Amino acid sequence: MVRVKLIVAYDGTNYCGWQIQDNGITIEEILNRELSNLLKEDIKVIGASRTDSGVHALGNVAVFDTETKIPPEKISFALNQRLPEDIRIQESCQVADDFHPRFCDTIKTYEYKIWNARFPNPIVRLYSKFVYYKIDMEKMQKAAEYLVGEHDFKSFCSTRTQVENTVRTVTEISFRREGDMIIMKICGTGFLYNMVRIIMGTLLKCGMGMYEPEYVKEILEACDRQKAGPKAEACGLTLVGIEYL
Amino acid sequence: MVRVKLIVAYDGTNYCGWQIQDNGITIEEILNRELSNLLKEDIKVIGASRTDSGVHALGNVAVFDTETKIPPEKISFALNQRLPEDIRIQESCQVADDFHPRFCDTIKTYEYKIWNARFPNPIVRLYSKFVYYKIDMEKMQKAAEYLVGEHDFKSFCSTRTQVENTVRTVTEISFRREGDMIIMKICGTGFLYNMVRIIMGTLLKCGMGMYEPEYVKEILEACDRQKAGPKAEACGLTLVGIEYL
């Protein structure tokens, strides 16, 4: 038996997220099905990040055990032949038998893209959120500073989830502009349910002048989801990568 | 009667190109239909560039005449409400009554994107060509220099078309890299049928070491389509803009 780690990229547009569920097709389901077909075993992957419906990934991580004689680093090529073109394995390799993609110390990096122009751009519409209003990147950056570090992010967590400990550490939030595209990069050791999208929705209100940057401190301290901004659309979000420490 | 100019952006993935035809839906057809619905007149647009099936645009140009009382610069907003989300007007304005989008001196700018990595990237798959082999950008640039200027581009023109004069002027070909994406920018006063895609297919052969850069001079002088490289896939190509001189 070997344990194999996959780095998985996908366009989330046509999927109901990562995790298997009844009401639609998911990335996990496709990987289980095509790995089982390829390796002639019943394969069940364990994912590092259960991304939401419509969220994209360049570097999600999945792990599975197999008896196959195919060298682990060749599985990427063989599996890509079978996968739909909106899912592509970027790497496959053997890992320690006790490696678990979720119960390890990691830094996860996400990017959120905003097309900030007079009109939507059809070519980036599936991978960014369109915002017509002028956005002040400096205000967003200033507001973001209150969120960097170890905090109770309860205000930035969807109330649909029940997690006991809502303390998380955000190690970096930075913004850059590429033409009319504004890109937020956010890194941290862990994120609550919808946390990145609620942070983006909140910082965007700062960027549009609807919240003062200082108000983000108040939101954080309130530990109340009602205080924060709306959850930004899924399509703007991409899980860029997961670094195992 | 006013003549209105539209700047039109579209994701070409799901269209059979610009020009109306029997075997599939086209950008021209959608614009005629939705403009006619909006303005309650029979509108027929004239396009500047009849892009091929699957080719994208950020700044194609279309012109039409109308009796409407809607101010020309507001038509963009009203029309976007009716268009499918893969077509978006970027600007509408009045132009001179004798302005014709094709019979004017222009510089057209195209970009061709190549995802040059070990594996395809699902997020850019609809807007770039995937190339696994290592590409030498300097060799492509060197080969490209032979094409800049006024030349007979007969070798770079699809034989499916009958055009008398195959002399065109290319004003710029440059390459840049953004991560694993290689982007060719090409500008010129006019392009023959499939010319940009055949140039890209040929320069790519130089970049992969299959042609020496000097061979491009020979191809050009031969005036023979058979000599040049293959036509690169439509999805990598975007008409960035048209400058009216």
Coordinates of C-alpha atoms in Angstrom, one line a residue:
Chain A
M1 CA 0.0 0.0 0.0
V2 CA 1.2 3.5 -0.8
R3 CA -0.3 6.8 0.1
V4 CA -0.4 9.2 -2.8
K5 CA -0.8 13.0 -2.7
L6 CA -2.4 14.8 -5.6
I7 CA -2.3 18.5 -6.3
V8 CA -5.6 19.3 -8.0
A9 CA -6.5 22.3 -10.1
Y10 CA -10.1 22.9 -11.2
D11 CA -12.5 25.4 -12.7
G12 CA -15.3 25.3 -10.1
T13 CA -17.9 26.9 -12.4
N14 CA -19.8 23.7 -13.1
Y15 CA -19.3 21.9 -9.8
C16 CA -21.2 21.9 -6.5
G17 CA -17.9 22.3 -4.7
W18 CA -15.4 19.7 -3.5
Q19 CA -17.4 17.5 -1.1
I20 CA -19.7 14.8 -2.3
Q21 CA -23.4 15.7 -1.9
D22 CA -26.7 14.6 -3.2
N23 CA -27.8 17.6 -5.2
G24 CA -25.0 18.0 -7.8
I25 CA -21.7 16.8 -9.1
T26 CA -18.5 17.5 -7.1
I27 CA -14.8 17.3 -7.6
E28 CA -14.3 14.6 -4.9
E29 CA -16.9 12.4 -6.7
I30 CA -15.2 12.7 -10.0
L31 CA -11.7 12.0 -8.5
N32 CA -13.1 8.9 -6.7
R33 CA -14.8 7.6 -9.8
E34 CA -11.8 8.2 -12.2
L35 CA -9.2 7.0 -9.8
S36 CA -11.2 3.8 -9.1
N37 CA -11.6 3.3 -12.9
L38 CA -7.9 3.9 -13.5
L39 CA -6.5 1.8 -10.6
K40 CA -9.2 -0.9 -10.6
E41 CA -9.7 -0.5 -6.8
D42 CA -12.3 1.3 -4.8
I43 CA -10.5 4.7 -4.1
K44 CA -11.7 7.3 -1.7
V45 CA -9.7 10.6 -1.6
I46 CA -9.4 12.8 1.4
G47 CA -9.3 16.5 0.4
A48 CA -7.4 19.3 2.2
S49 CA -9.9 22.0 1.5
R50 CA -13.6 21.5 0.9
T51 CA -14.1 24.4 -1.4
D52 CA -17.6 25.8 -1.9
S53 CA -19.8 25.5 -5.0
G54 CA -18.3 27.7 -7.8
V55 CA -14.9 28.3 -6.1
H56 CA -11.8 27.5 -8.2
A57 CA -8.5 25.9 -7.2
L58 CA -5.0 25.9 -8.7
G59 CA -3.6 23.8 -5.8
N60 CA -6.0 21.9 -3.7
V61 CA -4.6 18.7 -2.2
A62 CA -6.1 15.2 -2.1
V63 CA -4.7 12.0 -0.6
F64 CA -5.6 8.3 -1.2
D65 CA -4.2 4.8 -0.5
T66 CA -3.6 2.4 -3.3
E67 CA -2.1 -1.0 -4.1
T68 CA -1.3 0.0 -7.7
K69 CA 2.0 -0.8 -9.3
I70 CA 1.8 2.5 -11.3
P71 CA 4.6 4.7 -10.0
P72 CA 3.0 7.5 -7.9
E73 CA 4.5 10.3 -10.0
K74 CA 3.0 8.9 -13.2
I75 CA -0.6 8.8 -11.8
S76 CA -1.0 12.5 -12.7
F77 CA -0.6 11.8 -16.4
A78 CA -2.8 8.8 -16.5
L79 CA -5.5 10.4 -14.4
N80 CA -5.6 13.6 -16.5
Q81 CA -6.4 11.4 -19.6
R82 CA -9.6 10.4 -17.9
L83 CA -10.7 13.7 -16.2
P84 CA -12.9 16.3 -17.7
E85 CA -10.9 19.2 -19.0
D86 CA -12.0 21.5 -16.1
I87 CA -10.1 19.3 -13.6
R88 CA -6.3 18.8 -14.0
I89 CA -3.9 17.1 -11.6
Q90 CA -0.8 19.2 -11.4
E91 CA 1.4 16.7 -9.5
S92 CA 1.2 13.2 -7.9
C93 CA 3.7 11.8 -5.5
Q94 CA 4.1 9.3 -2.6
V95 CA 3.8 10.6 0.9
A96 CA 4.3 9.1 4.4
D97 CA 1.6 6.5 5.3
D98 CA 0.4 8.7 8.1
F99 CA 0.2 11.9 6.1
H100 CA -3.3 13.5 6.5
P101 CA -4.0 16.6 4.3
R102 CA -6.2 18.3 6.9
F103 CA -4.5 17.4 10.2
C104 CA -1.2 19.1 9.4
D105 CA 0.2 22.6 10.0
T106 CA -0.3 24.4 6.7
I107 CA -0.4 27.9 5.2
K108 CA -3.3 28.2 2.7
T109 CA -3.2 30.9 0.0
Y110 CA -6.3 32.2 -1.7
E111 CA -6.8 34.9 -4.2
Y112 CA -10.0 36.9 -4.8
K113 CA -10.3 38.8 -8.1
I114 CA -12.4 41.9 -8.8
W115 CA -12.9 43.3 -12.3
N116 CA -13.2 47.0 -11.5
A117 CA -14.3 48.7 -14.6
R118 CA -17.2 50.5 -16.3
F119 CA -18.5 47.3 -17.9
P120 CA -18.1 43.5 -17.2
N121 CA -15.4 41.7 -19.2
P122 CA -16.8 38.5 -20.7
I123 CA -13.4 36.8 -20.8
V124 CA -12.9 37.0 -17.0
R125 CA -16.5 36.8 -16.0
L126 CA -16.2 33.2 -14.7
Y127 CA -13.2 33.9 -12.5
S128 CA -13.8 37.3 -11.0
K129 CA -16.5 39.5 -9.4
F130 CA -17.5 42.6 -11.4
V131 CA -17.6 45.9 -9.5
Y132 CA -18.6 49.1 -11.2
Y133 CA -17.9 51.5 -8.3
K134 CA -14.5 53.0 -7.9
I135 CA -12.5 51.0 -5.4
D136 CA -9.8 52.6 -3.2
M137 CA -7.2 49.9 -2.8
E138 CA -5.3 51.8 -0.1
K139 CA -8.5 51.9 2.1
M140 CA -8.9 48.1 1.6
Q141 CA -5.3 47.5 2.5
K142 CA -5.6 49.7 5.7
A143 CA -8.8 47.9 6.7
A144 CA -7.1 44.5 6.1
E145 CA -4.3 45.2 8.6
Y146 CA -6.8 44.8 11.4
L147 CA -7.4 41.3 10.3
V148 CA -3.8 40.1 10.0
G149 CA -2.7 38.1 13.0
E150 CA -4.4 35.7 15.4
H151 CA -8.0 36.8 16.1
D152 CA -11.4 35.4 16.8
F153 CA -13.0 35.6 13.4
K154 CA -16.5 34.7 14.5
S155 CA -17.9 37.8 12.7
F156 CA -16.4 36.5 9.5
C157 CA -17.8 33.0 9.7
S158 CA -21.1 31.8 8.1
T159 CA -23.6 31.1 10.8
R160 CA -24.6 28.0 8.9
T161 CA -21.7 26.1 10.5
Q162 CA -21.1 25.1 14.1
V163 CA -17.5 25.2 15.0
E164 CA -16.4 25.6 18.6
N165 CA -13.2 27.5 18.1
T166 CA -13.4 30.5 15.8
V167 CA -9.8 31.7 16.5
R168 CA -7.7 31.6 13.3
T169 CA -4.4 33.2 12.2
V170 CA -4.2 35.3 9.0
T171 CA -0.6 35.7 8.0
E172 CA -1.0 38.1 5.1
I173 CA -3.6 40.2 3.2
S174 CA -2.3 42.1 0.2
F175 CA -3.8 43.8 -2.8
R176 CA -2.4 44.3 -6.3
R177 CA -3.8 45.7 -9.5
E178 CA -3.3 44.2 -13.0
G179 CA -5.0 46.6 -15.4
D180 CA -8.6 46.7 -14.4
M181 CA -8.3 43.6 -12.2
I182 CA -7.8 44.0 -8.4
I183 CA -6.5 40.9 -6.8
M184 CA -6.6 40.2 -3.0
K185 CA -4.1 37.6 -1.8
I186 CA -4.8 36.2 1.6
C187 CA -2.8 33.6 3.5
G188 CA -3.4 31.9 6.8
T189 CA -3.1 28.7 8.9
G190 CA -6.8 28.0 8.6
F191 CA -10.0 29.6 7.5
L192 CA -13.6 29.3 8.8
Y193 CA -16.6 28.5 6.6
N194 CA -17.0 31.3 4.0
M195 CA -14.3 33.4 5.9
V196 CA -12.4 34.6 2.8
R197 CA -15.6 35.6 1.0
I198 CA -17.0 37.5 4.0
I199 CA -13.6 39.2 4.5
M200 CA -13.6 40.2 0.8
G201 CA -17.2 41.5 1.0
T202 CA -16.3 43.5 4.1
L203 CA -13.1 45.0 2.7
L204 CA -14.9 45.8 -0.5
K205 CA -17.3 48.0 1.5
C206 CA -14.2 49.8 2.8
G207 CA -12.8 50.2 -0.7
M208 CA -16.0 51.7 -1.9
G209 CA -16.1 54.1 1.0
M210 CA -19.2 52.6 2.7
Y211 CA -17.2 51.5 5.8
E212 CA -14.3 53.4 7.3
P213 CA -11.2 51.1 7.6
E214 CA -11.3 51.4 11.4
Y215 CA -14.8 49.9 11.4
V216 CA -13.3 46.5 10.6
K217 CA -11.7 46.5 14.1
E218 CA -15.2 47.0 15.6
I219 CA -16.6 44.2 13.4
L220 CA -13.9 41.8 14.5
E221 CA -14.4 42.6 18.2
A222 CA -18.2 42.2 18.0
C223 CA -17.9 38.5 17.2
D224 CA -21.2 38.8 15.4
R225 CA -21.7 37.8 11.7
Q226 CA -24.4 40.4 11.4
K227 CA -21.8 43.2 11.8
A228 CA -19.6 42.2 8.8
G229 CA -20.3 42.8 5.1
P230 CA -21.9 40.4 2.7
K231 CA -20.3 37.2 1.4
A232 CA -18.6 38.0 -2.0
E233 CA -19.5 35.7 -4.9
A234 CA -17.9 32.3 -5.2
C235 CA -16.6 32.8 -8.7
G236 CA -14.0 35.4 -7.7
L237 CA -12.3 33.0 -5.3
T238 CA -9.4 30.7 -6.1
L239 CA -7.5 28.4 -3.7
V240 CA -4.0 29.0 -5.0
G241 CA -2.1 26.6 -2.9
I242 CA -1.5 24.8 0.4
E243 CA 2.0 24.8 1.9
Y244 CA 2.7 22.0 4.4
L245 CA 4.9 23.2 7.2
Chain B
M1 CA -30.6 59.1 -38.3
V2 CA -27.5 58.7 -36.3
R3 CA -24.6 56.3 -36.8
V4 CA -23.5 54.6 -33.6
K5 CA -20.2 52.8 -33.0
L6 CA -20.0 50.0 -30.4
I7 CA -16.9 48.5 -28.8
V8 CA -17.8 44.9 -28.3
A9 CA -16.1 42.4 -26.0
Y10 CA -17.0 38.7 -26.1
D11 CA -16.0 35.3 -25.0
G12 CA -15.9 33.4 -28.4
T13 CA -16.1 29.9 -26.8
N14 CA -19.7 29.3 -27.6
Y15 CA -20.0 31.2 -30.9
C16 CA -19.4 30.4 -34.5
G17 CA -17.4 33.6 -34.9
W18 CA -18.7 37.1 -35.8
Q19 CA -20.3 36.7 -39.1
I20 CA -23.8 35.4 -39.6
Q21 CA -23.9 31.9 -41.0
D22 CA -26.3 29.0 -41.2
N23 CA -24.6 26.4 -39.0
G24 CA -24.5 28.1 -35.7
I25 CA -25.0 31.2 -33.6
T26 CA -22.8 34.2 -34.1
I27 CA -22.0 37.5 -32.4
E28 CA -23.4 39.6 -35.3
E29 CA -26.7 37.7 -35.2
I30 CA -27.1 38.3 -31.4
L31 CA -26.2 42.0 -31.8
N32 CA -28.7 42.5 -34.7
R33 CA -31.4 40.7 -32.7
E34 CA -31.0 42.5 -29.4
L35 CA -30.5 45.9 -31.0
S36 CA -33.6 45.4 -33.0
N37 CA -35.5 44.4 -29.9
L38 CA -34.2 47.4 -27.9
L39 CA -34.6 50.1 -30.5
K40 CA -37.8 48.7 -32.2
E41 CA -36.2 49.0 -35.6
D42 CA -34.6 46.5 -38.0
I43 CA -30.9 47.0 -37.1
K44 CA -28.0 45.5 -39.1
V45 CA -24.5 46.1 -37.7
I46 CA -21.4 46.3 -39.7
G47 CA -18.4 44.7 -37.9
A48 CA -14.8 45.8 -38.2
S49 CA -13.3 42.3 -37.8
R50 CA -15.0 39.1 -38.7
T51 CA -13.3 37.0 -36.0
D52 CA -13.3 33.2 -36.4
S53 CA -15.2 30.6 -34.5
G54 CA -13.9 30.4 -30.9
V55 CA -11.8 33.6 -31.1
H56 CA -12.3 36.2 -28.4
A57 CA -12.5 40.0 -28.4
L58 CA -12.0 42.8 -25.9
G59 CA -12.4 45.5 -28.5
N60 CA -14.1 44.6 -31.8
V61 CA -16.0 47.4 -33.4
A62 CA -19.5 47.5 -34.8
V63 CA -21.5 50.3 -36.4
F64 CA -25.2 50.7 -37.2
D65 CA -27.7 53.4 -38.1
T66 CA -30.7 54.2 -35.9
E67 CA -33.6 56.6 -35.6
T68 CA -33.7 56.1 -31.8
K69 CA -34.0 58.9 -29.3
I70 CA -31.9 57.1 -26.8
P71 CA -28.6 59.0 -26.5
P72 CA -25.9 57.0 -28.3
E73 CA -23.7 56.8 -25.2
K74 CA -26.5 55.2 -23.2
I75 CA -27.1 52.4 -25.7
S76 CA -24.2 50.4 -24.2
F77 CA -26.0 50.1 -20.8
A78 CA -29.4 49.3 -22.2
L79 CA -28.0 46.7 -24.7
N80 CA -25.9 45.0 -22.0
Q81 CA -29.1 44.3 -20.1
R82 CA -30.3 42.2 -23.0
L83 CA -27.1 40.5 -24.1
P84 CA -26.0 37.1 -22.9
E85 CA -23.2 37.4 -20.3
D86 CA -20.5 36.3 -22.7
I87 CA -21.0 39.5 -24.8
R88 CA -20.6 42.9 -23.3
I89 CA -20.6 46.3 -25.0
Q90 CA -17.7 48.4 -23.6
E91 CA -18.7 51.7 -25.2
S92 CA -21.2 53.3 -27.5
C93 CA -20.9 56.7 -29.2
Q94 CA -22.1 58.6 -32.2
V95 CA -19.7 58.7 -35.2
A96 CA -19.8 60.6 -38.5
D97 CA -22.5 59.4 -40.9
D98 CA -19.9 58.2 -43.4
F99 CA -17.8 56.3 -40.9
H100 CA -17.2 52.7 -42.0
P101 CA -15.5 50.3 -39.5
R102 CA -13.6 48.4 -42.3
F103 CA -12.8 51.0 -44.9
C104 CA -10.6 53.2 -42.6
D105 CA -7.0 53.2 -41.7
T106 CA -6.6 51.2 -38.5
I107 CA -4.1 49.4 -36.3
K108 CA -5.5 46.2 -35.0
T109 CA -4.0 44.6 -31.9
Y110 CA -4.3 40.9 -31.2
E111 CA -2.9 38.8 -28.3
Y112 CA -2.2 35.1 -28.5
K113 CA -1.8 33.3 -25.1
I114 CA 0.1 30.1 -24.5
W115 CA 0.0 28.2 -21.2
N116 CA 3.5 26.7 -21.1
A117 CA 3.6 24.3 -18.2
R118 CA 3.8 20.6 -17.3
F119 CA 0.0 20.3 -17.1
P120 CA -3.0 22.3 -18.5
N121 CA -4.5 24.9 -16.2
P122 CA -8.3 24.4 -16.1
I123 CA -8.9 28.1 -15.2
V124 CA -7.2 29.4 -18.4
R125 CA -8.1 26.5 -20.7
L126 CA -10.7 28.5 -22.6
Y127 CA -8.5 31.5 -23.3
S128 CA -5.1 30.0 -24.1
K129 CA -3.4 27.1 -26.0
F130 CA -1.6 24.6 -23.8
V131 CA 2.0 23.7 -24.7
Y132 CA 4.0 21.1 -22.8
Y133 CA 7.3 21.6 -24.6
K134 CA 9.8 24.1 -23.4
I135 CA 9.5 27.3 -25.4
D136 CA 12.4 29.7 -26.1
M137 CA 10.9 33.1 -26.1
E138 CA 14.0 34.7 -27.5
K139 CA 14.0 32.4 -30.5
M140 CA 10.3 33.3 -31.2
Q141 CA 11.2 37.0 -30.9
K142 CA 14.1 36.7 -33.3
A143 CA 11.9 34.8 -35.8
A144 CA 9.2 37.4 -35.4
E145 CA 11.5 40.2 -36.5
Y146 CA 11.4 38.8 -40.1
L147 CA 7.7 39.4 -40.2
V148 CA 7.6 43.0 -38.9
G149 CA 7.1 45.5 -41.7
E150 CA 5.4 45.5 -45.1
H151 CA 5.5 42.0 -46.7
D152 CA 3.6 39.7 -48.9
F153 CA 2.1 37.3 -46.3
K154 CA 0.7 34.8 -48.8
S155 CA 2.5 32.0 -46.9
F156 CA 0.6 33.0 -43.8
C157 CA -2.9 33.1 -45.3
S158 CA -5.4 30.3 -45.3
T159 CA -5.8 28.9 -48.9
R160 CA -9.6 28.8 -48.2
T161 CA -9.8 32.4 -49.1
Q162 CA -9.4 34.3 -52.4
V163 CA -7.9 37.7 -51.8
E164 CA -6.0 39.4 -54.6
N165 CA -3.5 41.4 -52.6
T166 CA -1.7 39.5 -49.8
V167 CA 0.6 42.4 -48.9
R168 CA 0.1 43.6 -45.3
T169 CA 2.0 45.6 -42.8
V170 CA 2.8 44.2 -39.3
T171 CA 3.9 47.0 -37.1
E172 CA 4.8 45.1 -33.9
I173 CA 5.3 41.5 -32.6
S174 CA 6.4 41.2 -29.0
F175 CA 6.4 38.5 -26.4
R176 CA 6.0 38.7 -22.6
R177 CA 5.7 36.1 -19.9
E178 CA 3.3 36.2 -16.9
G179 CA 4.1 33.2 -14.8
D180 CA 3.6 30.2 -17.0
M181 CA 1.7 32.2 -19.6
I182 CA 3.5 33.4 -22.7
I183 CA 1.7 36.2 -24.5
M184 CA 2.3 37.3 -28.1
K185 CA 1.1 40.8 -29.0
I186 CA 0.8 41.5 -32.7
C187 CA -0.2 44.8 -34.3
G188 CA -0.8 45.7 -37.9
T189 CA -2.8 47.7 -40.4
G190 CA -4.5 44.6 -41.7
F191 CA -4.5 40.8 -41.4
L192 CA -5.3 38.1 -43.9
Y193 CA -7.6 35.2 -43.1
N194 CA -6.1 33.1 -40.3
M195 CA -2.9 35.1 -40.5
V196 CA -2.3 35.7 -36.8
R197 CA -3.0 32.0 -36.0
I198 CA -0.6 30.8 -38.7
I199 CA 2.1 33.2 -37.6
M200 CA 1.6 31.9 -34.0
G201 CA 1.8 28.3 -35.2
T202 CA 5.0 29.1 -37.1
L203 CA 6.7 31.1 -34.4
L204 CA 5.8 28.4 -31.9
K205 CA 7.8 25.9 -34.0
C206 CA 10.7 28.3 -33.8
G207 CA 10.3 28.5 -30.0
M208 CA 10.3 24.7 -29.7
G209 CA 13.4 24.5 -31.8
M210 CA 11.8 22.7 -34.7
Y211 CA 12.5 25.6 -37.1
E212 CA 15.5 27.9 -36.9
P213 CA 14.4 31.6 -36.7
E214 CA 16.0 32.3 -40.1
Y215 CA 13.7 29.8 -41.7
V216 CA 10.8 32.3 -41.2
K217 CA 12.5 34.5 -43.8
E218 CA 12.4 31.6 -46.3
I219 CA 8.7 30.9 -45.5
L220 CA 7.8 34.5 -46.1
E221 CA 9.7 34.6 -49.4
A222 CA 8.2 31.3 -50.7
C223 CA 4.7 32.8 -50.8
D224 CA 3.4 29.3 -50.2
R225 CA 1.0 28.3 -47.4
Q226 CA 2.5 24.8 -47.3
K227 CA 5.8 26.2 -46.1
A228 CA 4.5 27.8 -42.9
G229 CA 3.6 26.1 -39.6
P230 CA 0.1 24.9 -38.6
K231 CA -2.7 27.3 -37.6
A232 CA -2.7 27.7 -33.8
E233 CA -6.1 27.0 -32.0
A234 CA -8.7 29.7 -32.0
C235 CA -9.2 29.8 -28.2
G236 CA -5.7 31.3 -27.6
L237 CA -6.5 34.4 -29.8
T238 CA -8.1 37.6 -28.6
L239 CA -8.7 40.8 -30.7
V240 CA -7.6 43.3 -28.1
G241 CA -8.5 46.5 -29.9
I242 CA -8.8 48.5 -33.1
E243 CA -7.3 52.0 -33.3
Y244 CA -8.7 54.3 -36.0
L245 CA -6.0 56.5 -37.4

